[in-house]
Amino acid sequence: VQFYLSQVLDCYASLSAQKKWNEEEYSPTRRKLISALENTTGYNPENLLKRLPLDALYEERALLLGRMQQHHLALSLYVHK
């Protein structure tokens, strides 16, 4: 999970600096990160959540909030973002 997150964050930083980040595009690495977040339990969701940007990676944020039993917040991300 950490490996995929680091790669996605690097990609996000590069693309957002160029104003080319598209929240709706899912690179293969981003898909692997989402799959790992859904299917793996050996990570601390709170620590990972702190690493996410506030203005992107909403699906990843919602998955982490769900792992933290913050289902209302997770659902609000899906509804409003």
PDB file of C-alpha atoms in Angstrom:
ATOM      1  CA  VAL A   1       0.000   0.000   0.000  1.00  0.00           C
ATOM      2  CA  GLN A   2       2.777   2.432   0.951  1.00  0.00           C
ATOM      3  CA  PHE A   3       4.584   1.754  -2.334  1.00  0.00           C
ATOM      4  CA  TYR A   4       1.526   2.420  -4.505  1.00  0.00           C
ATOM      5  CA  LEU A   5       0.555   5.468  -2.466  1.00  0.00           C
ATOM      6  CA  SER A   6       4.017   6.989  -2.865  1.00  0.00           C
ATOM      7  CA  GLN A   7       3.895   6.445  -6.621  1.00  0.00           C
ATOM      8  CA  VAL A   8       0.404   7.942  -6.938  1.00  0.00           C
ATOM      9  CA  LEU A   9       1.383  10.942  -4.806  1.00  0.00           C
ATOM     10  CA  ASP A  10       4.463  11.533  -6.976  1.00  0.00           C
ATOM     11  CA  CYS A  11       2.299  11.402 -10.091  1.00  0.00           C
ATOM     12  CA  TYR A  12      -0.260  13.726  -8.501  1.00  0.00           C
ATOM     13  CA  ALA A  13       2.432  16.252  -7.538  1.00  0.00           C
ATOM     14  CA  SER A  14       3.899  16.247 -11.025  1.00  0.00           C
ATOM     15  CA  LEU A  15       0.584  16.524 -12.869  1.00  0.00           C
ATOM     16  CA  SER A  16      -0.979  19.065 -10.527  1.00  0.00           C
ATOM     17  CA  ALA A  17       2.095  21.293 -10.859  1.00  0.00           C
ATOM     18  CA  GLN A  18       1.468  21.240 -14.609  1.00  0.00           C
ATOM     19  CA  LYS A  19      -2.284  21.737 -14.048  1.00  0.00           C
ATOM     20  CA  LYS A  20      -2.906  18.397 -15.778  1.00  0.00           C
ATOM     21  CA  TRP A  21      -4.309  16.342 -12.874  1.00  0.00           C
ATOM     22  CA  ASN A  22      -7.641  14.733 -13.725  1.00  0.00           C
ATOM     23  CA  GLU A  23      -9.423  13.178 -10.746  1.00  0.00           C
ATOM     24  CA  GLU A  24     -11.428  10.925 -13.062  1.00  0.00           C
ATOM     25  CA  GLU A  25      -8.376   9.298 -14.683  1.00  0.00           C
ATOM     26  CA  TYR A  26      -7.179   6.113 -13.041  1.00  0.00           C
ATOM     27  CA  SER A  27      -3.638   5.090 -13.914  1.00  0.00           C
ATOM     28  CA  PRO A  28      -2.715   1.417 -13.475  1.00  0.00           C
ATOM     29  CA  THR A  29      -0.823   2.352 -10.300  1.00  0.00           C
ATOM     30  CA  ARG A  30      -3.804   4.232  -8.914  1.00  0.00           C
ATOM     31  CA  ARG A  31      -6.028   1.213  -9.637  1.00  0.00           C
ATOM     32  CA  LYS A  32      -3.544  -0.997  -7.762  1.00  0.00           C
ATOM     33  CA  LEU A  33      -3.579   1.418  -4.821  1.00  0.00           C
ATOM     34  CA  ILE A  34      -7.374   1.357  -4.670  1.00  0.00           C
ATOM     35  CA  SER A  35      -7.387  -2.439  -4.880  1.00  0.00           C
ATOM     36  CA  ALA A  36      -4.803  -2.669  -2.099  1.00  0.00           C
ATOM     37  CA  LEU A  37      -6.806  -0.274   0.090  1.00  0.00           C
ATOM     38  CA  GLU A  38      -9.926  -2.392  -0.459  1.00  0.00           C
ATOM     39  CA  ASN A  39      -8.347  -5.813   0.004  1.00  0.00           C
ATOM     40  CA  THR A  40      -5.447  -5.373   2.426  1.00  0.00           C
ATOM     41  CA  THR A  41      -5.669  -4.840   6.172  1.00  0.00           C
ATOM     42  CA  GLY A  42      -2.048  -4.483   7.271  1.00  0.00           C
ATOM     43  CA  TYR A  43      -1.898  -0.693   7.199  1.00  0.00           C
ATOM     44  CA  ASN A  44      -2.874   2.243   9.396  1.00  0.00           C
ATOM     45  CA  PRO A  45      -5.613   4.155   7.549  1.00  0.00           C
ATOM     46  CA  GLU A  46      -5.211   7.259   9.698  1.00  0.00           C
ATOM     47  CA  ASN A  47      -1.522   7.592   8.811  1.00  0.00           C
ATOM     48  CA  LEU A  48      -2.225   7.121   5.112  1.00  0.00           C
ATOM     49  CA  LEU A  49      -5.092   9.610   5.201  1.00  0.00           C
ATOM     50  CA  LYS A  50      -2.729  12.290   6.496  1.00  0.00           C
ATOM     51  CA  ARG A  51      -0.606  11.880   3.358  1.00  0.00           C
ATOM     52  CA  LEU A  52      -3.451  12.491   0.902  1.00  0.00           C
ATOM     53  CA  PRO A  53      -3.994  15.914  -0.639  1.00  0.00           C
ATOM     54  CA  LEU A  54      -7.232  17.608   0.390  1.00  0.00           C
ATOM     55  CA  ASP A  55      -8.187  18.484  -3.177  1.00  0.00           C
ATOM     56  CA  ALA A  56      -7.723  15.116  -4.911  1.00  0.00           C
ATOM     57  CA  LEU A  57      -7.747  11.329  -4.511  1.00  0.00           C
ATOM     58  CA  TYR A  58     -11.288  11.369  -3.148  1.00  0.00           C
ATOM     59  CA  GLU A  59     -11.961   7.676  -3.724  1.00  0.00           C
ATOM     60  CA  GLU A  60      -8.828   6.743  -1.810  1.00  0.00           C
ATOM     61  CA  ARG A  61      -9.839   9.125   0.985  1.00  0.00           C
ATOM     62  CA  ALA A  62     -13.325   7.575   1.137  1.00  0.00           C
ATOM     63  CA  LEU A  63     -11.885   4.061   1.365  1.00  0.00           C
ATOM     64  CA  LEU A  64      -9.600   5.079   4.223  1.00  0.00           C
ATOM     65  CA  LEU A  65     -12.440   6.831   6.048  1.00  0.00           C
ATOM     66  CA  GLY A  66     -14.493   3.657   5.687  1.00  0.00           C
ATOM     67  CA  ARG A  67     -11.670   1.634   7.253  1.00  0.00           C
ATOM     68  CA  MET A  68     -11.755   4.098  10.143  1.00  0.00           C
ATOM     69  CA  GLN A  69     -15.517   3.509  10.579  1.00  0.00           C
ATOM     70  CA  GLN A  70     -16.207   7.067   9.378  1.00  0.00           C
ATOM     71  CA  HIS A  71     -18.847   5.872   6.924  1.00  0.00           C
ATOM     72  CA  HIS A  72     -20.870   9.094   6.930  1.00  0.00           C
ATOM     73  CA  LEU A  73     -17.809  11.107   5.865  1.00  0.00           C
ATOM     74  CA  ALA A  74     -16.894   8.507   3.258  1.00  0.00           C
ATOM     75  CA  LEU A  75     -20.384   8.608   1.755  1.00  0.00           C
ATOM     76  CA  SER A  76     -20.399  12.400   1.707  1.00  0.00           C
ATOM     77  CA  LEU A  77     -17.227  12.328  -0.411  1.00  0.00           C
ATOM     78  CA  TYR A  78     -18.902  10.077  -2.953  1.00  0.00           C
ATOM     79  CA  VAL A  79     -21.967  12.333  -3.032  1.00  0.00           C
ATOM     80  CA  HIS A  80     -20.230  15.714  -3.140  1.00  0.00           C
ATOM     81  CA  LYS A  81     -17.039  14.993  -5.086  1.00  0.00           C
TER      82      LYS A  81
END
